mmCIF file of C-alpha atoms in Angstrom:
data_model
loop_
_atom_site.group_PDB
_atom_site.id
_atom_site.type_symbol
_atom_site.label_atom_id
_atom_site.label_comp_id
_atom_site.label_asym_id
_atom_site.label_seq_id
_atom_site.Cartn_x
_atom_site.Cartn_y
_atom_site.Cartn_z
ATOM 1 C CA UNK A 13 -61.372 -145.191 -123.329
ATOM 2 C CA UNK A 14 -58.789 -142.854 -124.243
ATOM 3 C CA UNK A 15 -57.458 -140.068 -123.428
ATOM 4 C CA UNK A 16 -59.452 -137.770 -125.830
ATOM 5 C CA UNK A 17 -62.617 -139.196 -124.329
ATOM 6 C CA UNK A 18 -61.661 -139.062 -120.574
ATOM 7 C CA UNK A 19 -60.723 -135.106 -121.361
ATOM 8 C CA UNK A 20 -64.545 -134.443 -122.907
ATOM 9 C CA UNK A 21 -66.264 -136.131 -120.072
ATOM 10 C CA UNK A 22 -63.924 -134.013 -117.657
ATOM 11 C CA UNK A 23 -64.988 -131.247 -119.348
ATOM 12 C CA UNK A 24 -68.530 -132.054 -119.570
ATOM 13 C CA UNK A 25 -69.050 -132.612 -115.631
ATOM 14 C CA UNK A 26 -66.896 -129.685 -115.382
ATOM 15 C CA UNK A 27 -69.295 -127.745 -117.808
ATOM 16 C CA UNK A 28 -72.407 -129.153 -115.511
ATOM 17 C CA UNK A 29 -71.304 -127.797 -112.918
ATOM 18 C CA UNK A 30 -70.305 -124.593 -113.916
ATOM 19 C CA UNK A 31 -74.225 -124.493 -115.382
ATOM 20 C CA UNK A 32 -75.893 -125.502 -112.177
ATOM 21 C CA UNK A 33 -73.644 -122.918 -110.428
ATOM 22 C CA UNK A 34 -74.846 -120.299 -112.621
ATOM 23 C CA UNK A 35 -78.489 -121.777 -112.285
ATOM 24 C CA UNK A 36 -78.474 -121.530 -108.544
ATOM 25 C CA UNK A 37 -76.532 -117.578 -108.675
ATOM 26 C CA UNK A 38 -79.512 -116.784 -111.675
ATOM 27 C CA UNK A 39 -82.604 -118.127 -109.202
ATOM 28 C CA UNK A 40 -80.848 -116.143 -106.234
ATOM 29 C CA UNK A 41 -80.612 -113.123 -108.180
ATOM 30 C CA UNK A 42 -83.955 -113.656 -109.532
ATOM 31 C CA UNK A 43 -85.351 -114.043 -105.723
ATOM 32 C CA UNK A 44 -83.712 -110.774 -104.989
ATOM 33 C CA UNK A 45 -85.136 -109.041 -107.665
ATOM 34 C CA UNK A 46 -88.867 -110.233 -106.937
ATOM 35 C CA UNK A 47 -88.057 -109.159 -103.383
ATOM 36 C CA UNK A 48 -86.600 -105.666 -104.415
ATOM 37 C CA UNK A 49 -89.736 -105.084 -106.543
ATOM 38 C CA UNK A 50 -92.069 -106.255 -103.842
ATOM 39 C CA UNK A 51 -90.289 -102.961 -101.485
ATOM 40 C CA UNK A 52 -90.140 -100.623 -104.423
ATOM 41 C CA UNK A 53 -94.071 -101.534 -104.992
ATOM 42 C CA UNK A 54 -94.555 -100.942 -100.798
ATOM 43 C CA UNK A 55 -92.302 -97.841 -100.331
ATOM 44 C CA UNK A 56 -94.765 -96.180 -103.083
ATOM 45 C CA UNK A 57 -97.731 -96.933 -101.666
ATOM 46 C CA UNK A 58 -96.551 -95.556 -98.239
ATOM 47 C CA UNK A 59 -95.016 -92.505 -100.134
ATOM 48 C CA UNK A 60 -97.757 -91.533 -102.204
ATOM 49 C CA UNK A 61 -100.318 -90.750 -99.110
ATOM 50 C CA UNK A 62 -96.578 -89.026 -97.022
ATOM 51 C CA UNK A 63 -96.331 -87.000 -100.169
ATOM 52 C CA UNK A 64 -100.302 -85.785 -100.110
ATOM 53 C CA UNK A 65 -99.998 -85.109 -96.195
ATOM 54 C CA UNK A 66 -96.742 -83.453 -97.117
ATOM 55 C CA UNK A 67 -98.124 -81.348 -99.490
ATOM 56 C CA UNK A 68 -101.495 -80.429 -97.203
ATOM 57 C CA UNK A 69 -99.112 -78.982 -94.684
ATOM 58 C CA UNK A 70 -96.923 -77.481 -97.065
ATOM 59 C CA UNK A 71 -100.350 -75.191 -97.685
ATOM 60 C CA UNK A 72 -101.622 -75.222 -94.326
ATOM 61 C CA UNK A 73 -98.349 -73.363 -93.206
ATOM 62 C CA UNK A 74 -98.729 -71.220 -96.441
ATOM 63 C CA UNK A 75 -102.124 -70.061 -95.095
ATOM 64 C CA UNK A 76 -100.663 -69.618 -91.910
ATOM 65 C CA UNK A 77 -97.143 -67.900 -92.892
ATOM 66 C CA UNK A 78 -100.380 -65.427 -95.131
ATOM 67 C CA UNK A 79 -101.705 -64.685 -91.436
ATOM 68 C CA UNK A 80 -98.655 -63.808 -89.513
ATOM 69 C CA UNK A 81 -97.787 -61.490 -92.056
ATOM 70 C CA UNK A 82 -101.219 -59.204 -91.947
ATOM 71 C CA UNK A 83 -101.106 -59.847 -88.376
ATOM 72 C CA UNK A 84 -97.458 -58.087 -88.281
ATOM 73 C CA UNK A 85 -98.092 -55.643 -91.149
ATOM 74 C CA UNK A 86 -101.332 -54.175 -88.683
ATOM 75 C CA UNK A 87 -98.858 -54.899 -85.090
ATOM 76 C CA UNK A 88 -96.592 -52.369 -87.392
ATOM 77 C CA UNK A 89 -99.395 -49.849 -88.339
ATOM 78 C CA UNK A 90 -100.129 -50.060 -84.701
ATOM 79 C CA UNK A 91 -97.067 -49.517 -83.646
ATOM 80 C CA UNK A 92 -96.313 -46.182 -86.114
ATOM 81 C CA UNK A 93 -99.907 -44.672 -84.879
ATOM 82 C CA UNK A 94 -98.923 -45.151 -80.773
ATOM 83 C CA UNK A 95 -95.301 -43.491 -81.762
ATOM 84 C CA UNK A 96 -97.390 -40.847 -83.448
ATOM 85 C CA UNK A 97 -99.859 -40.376 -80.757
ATOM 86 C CA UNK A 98 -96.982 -40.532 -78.183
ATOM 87 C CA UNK A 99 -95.315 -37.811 -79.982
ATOM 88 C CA UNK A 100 -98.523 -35.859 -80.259
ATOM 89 C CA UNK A 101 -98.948 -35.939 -76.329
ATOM 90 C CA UNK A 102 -95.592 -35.448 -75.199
ATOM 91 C CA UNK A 103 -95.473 -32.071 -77.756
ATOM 92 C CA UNK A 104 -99.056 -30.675 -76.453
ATOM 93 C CA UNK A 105 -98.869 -31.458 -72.627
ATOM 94 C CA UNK A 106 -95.368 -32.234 -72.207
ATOM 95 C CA UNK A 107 -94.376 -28.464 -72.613
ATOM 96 C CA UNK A 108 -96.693 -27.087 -69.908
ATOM 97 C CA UNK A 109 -96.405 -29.883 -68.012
ATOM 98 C CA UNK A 110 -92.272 -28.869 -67.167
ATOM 99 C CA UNK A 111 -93.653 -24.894 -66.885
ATOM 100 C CA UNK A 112 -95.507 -26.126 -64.155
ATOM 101 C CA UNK A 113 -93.269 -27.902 -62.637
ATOM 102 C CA UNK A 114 -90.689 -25.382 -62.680
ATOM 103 C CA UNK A 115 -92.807 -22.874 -61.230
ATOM 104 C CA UNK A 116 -94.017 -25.444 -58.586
ATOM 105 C CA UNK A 117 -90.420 -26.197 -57.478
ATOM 106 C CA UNK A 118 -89.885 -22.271 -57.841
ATOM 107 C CA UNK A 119 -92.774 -21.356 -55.416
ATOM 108 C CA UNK A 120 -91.486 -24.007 -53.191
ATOM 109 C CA UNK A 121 -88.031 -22.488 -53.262
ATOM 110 C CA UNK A 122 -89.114 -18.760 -52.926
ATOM 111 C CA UNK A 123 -91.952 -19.569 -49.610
ATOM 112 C CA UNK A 124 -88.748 -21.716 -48.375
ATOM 113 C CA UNK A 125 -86.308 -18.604 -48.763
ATOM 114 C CA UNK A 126 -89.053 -16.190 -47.069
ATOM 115 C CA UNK A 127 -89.344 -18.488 -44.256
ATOM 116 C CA UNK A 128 -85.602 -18.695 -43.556
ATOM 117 C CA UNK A 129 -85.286 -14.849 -44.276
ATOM 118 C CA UNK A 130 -88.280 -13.712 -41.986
ATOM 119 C CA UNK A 131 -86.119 -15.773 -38.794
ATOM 120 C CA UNK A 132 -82.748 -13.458 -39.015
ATOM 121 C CA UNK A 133 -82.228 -10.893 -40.896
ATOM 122 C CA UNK A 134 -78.047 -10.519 -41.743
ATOM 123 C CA UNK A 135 -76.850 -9.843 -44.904
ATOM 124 C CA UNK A 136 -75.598 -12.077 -47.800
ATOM 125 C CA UNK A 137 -71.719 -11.253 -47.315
ATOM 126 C CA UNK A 138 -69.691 -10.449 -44.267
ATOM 127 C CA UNK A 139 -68.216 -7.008 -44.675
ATOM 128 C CA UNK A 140 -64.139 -7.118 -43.052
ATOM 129 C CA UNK A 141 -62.846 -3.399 -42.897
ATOM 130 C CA UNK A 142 -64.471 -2.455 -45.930
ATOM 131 C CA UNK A 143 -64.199 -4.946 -48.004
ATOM 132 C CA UNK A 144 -67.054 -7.972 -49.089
ATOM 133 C CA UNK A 145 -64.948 -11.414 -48.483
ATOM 134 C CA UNK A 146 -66.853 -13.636 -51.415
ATOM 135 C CA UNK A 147 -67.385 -17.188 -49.713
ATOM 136 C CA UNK A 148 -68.766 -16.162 -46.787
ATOM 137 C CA UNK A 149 -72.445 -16.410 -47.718
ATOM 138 C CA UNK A 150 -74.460 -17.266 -44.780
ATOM 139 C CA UNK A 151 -75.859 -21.329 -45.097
ATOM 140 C CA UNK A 152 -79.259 -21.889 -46.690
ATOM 141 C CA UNK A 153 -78.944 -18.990 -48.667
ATOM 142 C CA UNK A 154 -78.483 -18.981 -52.941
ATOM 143 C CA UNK A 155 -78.838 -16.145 -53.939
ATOM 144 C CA UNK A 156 -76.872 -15.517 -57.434
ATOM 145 C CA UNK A 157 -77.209 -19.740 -57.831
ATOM 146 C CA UNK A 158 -78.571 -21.546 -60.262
ATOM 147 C CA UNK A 159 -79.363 -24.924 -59.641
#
């Protein structure tokens, strides 16, 4: 054998190797593929009934958003009519309501006065050599006041 020939079977076992190497790497890559395509094919058919659920409550809560919004839109015609009725009231009754009042607490205030006036009879001021000293109004008494 020579040289020539121990260099061409070196490089033929070295070639068979390198070809069973690649053989092995080619039927793990193939393995991985057939096992990536066996996922891909599951994922979709778990996807495809997420994505029709998906899209029934995507127009379930359409339907529902639909509701809540004529249910607002009447809460805010409801809501204008009570301010207008409220507005209404307050302008018809309101009015007489604070004459009455006012003449109430002024009733009140004059029986109160008559009472206090019928008891002693002095006069509003005190009267020092001829003069009316302002400040010296007797207690109870408000005459010239307003409240």
């Amino acid at each position: 054998m020579s040289g020539g020939e121990v260099a061409g079977i070196l490089v033929a076992v070295f070639w068979a190797i390198l070809v069973s190497f690649l053989a092995v790497a080619l039927a793990r890559l193939a393995q991985t593929l057939r096992a990536t395509t066996k996922l891909v094919a599951d994922v979709t058919d778990q996807a495809v009934p997420l994505l029709a659920d998906a899209s029934s409550a995507v127009r379930s809560a359409q339907t529902q958003i639909e509701r809540v919004d004529a249910i607002a839109s009447d809460v805010q015609e409801v809501t204008s009519n009570a301010s207008a009725l409220s507005t209404t009231v307050a302008s018809t009754f309101g009015g007489p309501l604070v004459k009455v009042a006012a003449f109430g607490y002024g009733v009140r205030r004059a029986v109160s006065g008559r009472k206090e006036d019928t008891s002693a009879r002095t006069p509003g001021r005190t009267v020092i050599v001829g003069r009316a000293v302002p400040g010296m109004r007797r207690a109870g008494r408000t005459r010239g006041k307003k409240d």
